[in-house]
């Protein structure tokens, strides 16, 4: 089972619901992915969830692969909110 570290921004002015996005992602991938808090465990992929495109969540030093959500973007490519979940799942599947 692959581990993904998760870091959230403070959600001070969100364009998207990062909590809902994360819960849907976790529920959809629970058979093959273990999500862990980014500061408390080792992991292969880092998922940073920012509610808006300011992307204020500091990106910790991490030598592995990162997936950055910043509002309606996935790794700085625009994607409408309704498609983010599917696109994140696709990216994770490619990285496994």
PDB file of C-alpha atoms in Angstrom:
ATOM      1  CA  UNK A   1       0.000   0.000   0.000  1.00  0.00           C
ATOM      2  CA  UNK A   2       1.354   3.404  -0.959  1.00  0.00           C
ATOM      3  CA  UNK A   3       1.423   6.272   1.560  1.00  0.00           C
ATOM      4  CA  UNK A   4       0.544   9.847   0.700  1.00  0.00           C
ATOM      5  CA  UNK A   5       1.382  12.686   3.073  1.00  0.00           C
ATOM      6  CA  UNK A   6      -1.273  15.400   3.165  1.00  0.00           C
ATOM      7  CA  UNK A   7      -0.848  19.090   3.964  1.00  0.00           C
ATOM      8  CA  UNK A   8      -3.669  21.652   3.992  1.00  0.00           C
ATOM      9  CA  UNK A   9      -3.517  25.436   3.800  1.00  0.00           C
ATOM     10  CA  UNK A  10      -5.441  27.473   6.382  1.00  0.00           C
ATOM     11  CA  UNK A  11      -8.457  27.831   4.039  1.00  0.00           C
ATOM     12  CA  UNK A  12      -8.762  31.543   4.790  1.00  0.00           C
ATOM     13  CA  UNK A  13     -10.306  32.441   1.412  1.00  0.00           C
ATOM     14  CA  UNK A  14     -11.007  29.173  -0.442  1.00  0.00           C
ATOM     15  CA  UNK A  15     -12.212  28.873  -4.012  1.00  0.00           C
ATOM     16  CA  UNK A  16     -12.689  25.123  -3.565  1.00  0.00           C
ATOM     17  CA  UNK A  17     -13.708  22.895  -0.665  1.00  0.00           C
ATOM     18  CA  UNK A  18     -10.418  21.122   0.095  1.00  0.00           C
ATOM     19  CA  UNK A  19     -11.887  19.135   2.984  1.00  0.00           C
ATOM     20  CA  UNK A  20     -14.620  17.693   0.768  1.00  0.00           C
ATOM     21  CA  UNK A  21     -12.097  17.057  -2.015  1.00  0.00           C
ATOM     22  CA  UNK A  22      -9.793  15.197   0.370  1.00  0.00           C
ATOM     23  CA  UNK A  23     -12.587  13.128   1.937  1.00  0.00           C
ATOM     24  CA  UNK A  24     -13.848  12.075  -1.505  1.00  0.00           C
ATOM     25  CA  UNK A  25     -10.303  11.228  -2.580  1.00  0.00           C
ATOM     26  CA  UNK A  26      -9.659   9.200   0.571  1.00  0.00           C
ATOM     27  CA  UNK A  27     -12.943   7.329   0.255  1.00  0.00           C
ATOM     28  CA  UNK A  28     -12.323   6.550  -3.409  1.00  0.00           C
ATOM     29  CA  UNK A  29      -8.787   5.252  -2.899  1.00  0.00           C
ATOM     30  CA  UNK A  30      -8.994   3.685   0.567  1.00  0.00           C
ATOM     31  CA  UNK A  31      -8.234   0.195  -0.753  1.00  0.00           C
ATOM     32  CA  UNK A  32      -4.858   1.125  -2.241  1.00  0.00           C
ATOM     33  CA  UNK A  33      -3.690   4.331  -0.526  1.00  0.00           C
ATOM     34  CA  UNK A  34      -2.933   5.224   3.072  1.00  0.00           C
ATOM     35  CA  UNK A  35      -3.167   8.959   3.715  1.00  0.00           C
ATOM     36  CA  UNK A  36      -1.004  10.273   6.560  1.00  0.00           C
ATOM     37  CA  UNK A  37      -0.332  13.668   8.137  1.00  0.00           C
ATOM     38  CA  UNK A  38       2.663  15.159   6.348  1.00  0.00           C
ATOM     39  CA  UNK A  39       4.657  15.810   9.549  1.00  0.00           C
ATOM     40  CA  UNK A  40       4.077  12.509  11.294  1.00  0.00           C
ATOM     41  CA  UNK A  41       5.039   9.707   8.959  1.00  0.00           C
ATOM     42  CA  UNK A  42       7.109   8.644   5.970  1.00  0.00           C
ATOM     43  CA  UNK A  43       5.353   8.669   2.593  1.00  0.00           C
ATOM     44  CA  UNK A  44       6.058   8.320  -1.127  1.00  0.00           C
ATOM     45  CA  UNK A  45       3.910  11.200  -2.423  1.00  0.00           C
ATOM     46  CA  UNK A  46       3.118  14.592  -0.888  1.00  0.00           C
ATOM     47  CA  UNK A  47      -0.347  16.084  -1.532  1.00  0.00           C
ATOM     48  CA  UNK A  48      -0.618  19.814  -0.759  1.00  0.00           C
ATOM     49  CA  UNK A  49      -4.192  21.120  -0.738  1.00  0.00           C
ATOM     50  CA  UNK A  50      -4.580  24.892  -1.113  1.00  0.00           C
ATOM     51  CA  UNK A  51      -8.090  26.307  -1.272  1.00  0.00           C
ATOM     52  CA  UNK A  52      -7.130  29.111  -3.658  1.00  0.00           C
ATOM     53  CA  UNK A  53      -4.504  29.949  -6.258  1.00  0.00           C
ATOM     54  CA  UNK A  54      -2.410  31.976  -3.789  1.00  0.00           C
ATOM     55  CA  UNK A  55      -1.147  28.569  -2.593  1.00  0.00           C
ATOM     56  CA  UNK A  56      -0.029  29.840   0.803  1.00  0.00           C
ATOM     57  CA  UNK A  57       0.658  26.391   2.271  1.00  0.00           C
ATOM     58  CA  UNK A  58       4.416  26.179   2.498  1.00  0.00           C
ATOM     59  CA  UNK A  59       5.823  23.305   0.524  1.00  0.00           C
ATOM     60  CA  UNK A  60       8.001  21.311   2.917  1.00  0.00           C
ATOM     61  CA  UNK A  61      11.363  19.952   1.849  1.00  0.00           C
ATOM     62  CA  UNK A  62      10.494  16.661   0.193  1.00  0.00           C
ATOM     63  CA  UNK A  63      12.578  14.706  -2.278  1.00  0.00           C
ATOM     64  CA  UNK A  64       9.711  12.615  -3.665  1.00  0.00           C
ATOM     65  CA  UNK A  65       6.816  13.436  -5.959  1.00  0.00           C
ATOM     66  CA  UNK A  66       4.438  16.226  -4.966  1.00  0.00           C
ATOM     67  CA  UNK A  67       0.901  16.924  -6.116  1.00  0.00           C
ATOM     68  CA  UNK A  68      -0.065  20.559  -5.616  1.00  0.00           C
ATOM     69  CA  UNK A  69      -3.694  21.686  -5.604  1.00  0.00           C
ATOM     70  CA  UNK A  70      -4.156  25.467  -5.626  1.00  0.00           C
ATOM     71  CA  UNK A  71      -7.781  26.400  -6.115  1.00  0.00           C
ATOM     72  CA  UNK A  72      -8.884  25.077  -9.477  1.00  0.00           C
ATOM     73  CA  UNK A  73      -5.400  23.946 -10.504  1.00  0.00           C
ATOM     74  CA  UNK A  74      -3.538  20.653 -10.331  1.00  0.00           C
ATOM     75  CA  UNK A  75       0.221  21.160 -10.445  1.00  0.00           C
ATOM     76  CA  UNK A  76      -0.430  24.677 -11.777  1.00  0.00           C
ATOM     77  CA  UNK A  77      -2.624  23.495 -14.670  1.00  0.00           C
ATOM     78  CA  UNK A  78      -6.192  24.856 -14.647  1.00  0.00           C
ATOM     79  CA  UNK A  79      -8.886  22.252 -14.011  1.00  0.00           C
ATOM     80  CA  UNK A  80     -12.468  23.014 -13.017  1.00  0.00           C
ATOM     81  CA  UNK A  81     -13.365  21.947  -9.487  1.00  0.00           C
ATOM     82  CA  UNK A  82     -15.769  19.251 -10.684  1.00  0.00           C
ATOM     83  CA  UNK A  83     -12.894  17.482 -12.481  1.00  0.00           C
ATOM     84  CA  UNK A  84     -10.206  17.827  -9.801  1.00  0.00           C
ATOM     85  CA  UNK A  85     -11.030  14.603  -7.971  1.00  0.00           C
ATOM     86  CA  UNK A  86     -10.822  12.456 -11.094  1.00  0.00           C
ATOM     87  CA  UNK A  87      -7.620  14.144 -12.274  1.00  0.00           C
ATOM     88  CA  UNK A  88      -5.929  13.701  -8.879  1.00  0.00           C
ATOM     89  CA  UNK A  89      -6.929  10.029  -8.847  1.00  0.00           C
ATOM     90  CA  UNK A  90      -5.501   9.593 -12.361  1.00  0.00           C
ATOM     91  CA  UNK A  91      -2.240  11.250 -11.355  1.00  0.00           C
ATOM     92  CA  UNK A  92      -1.896   9.048  -8.266  1.00  0.00           C
ATOM     93  CA  UNK A  93      -2.593   5.907 -10.307  1.00  0.00           C
ATOM     94  CA  UNK A  94       0.187   6.867 -12.739  1.00  0.00           C
ATOM     95  CA  UNK A  95       2.609   7.371  -9.851  1.00  0.00           C
ATOM     96  CA  UNK A  96       1.921   4.040  -8.147  1.00  0.00           C
TER      97      UNK A  96
END
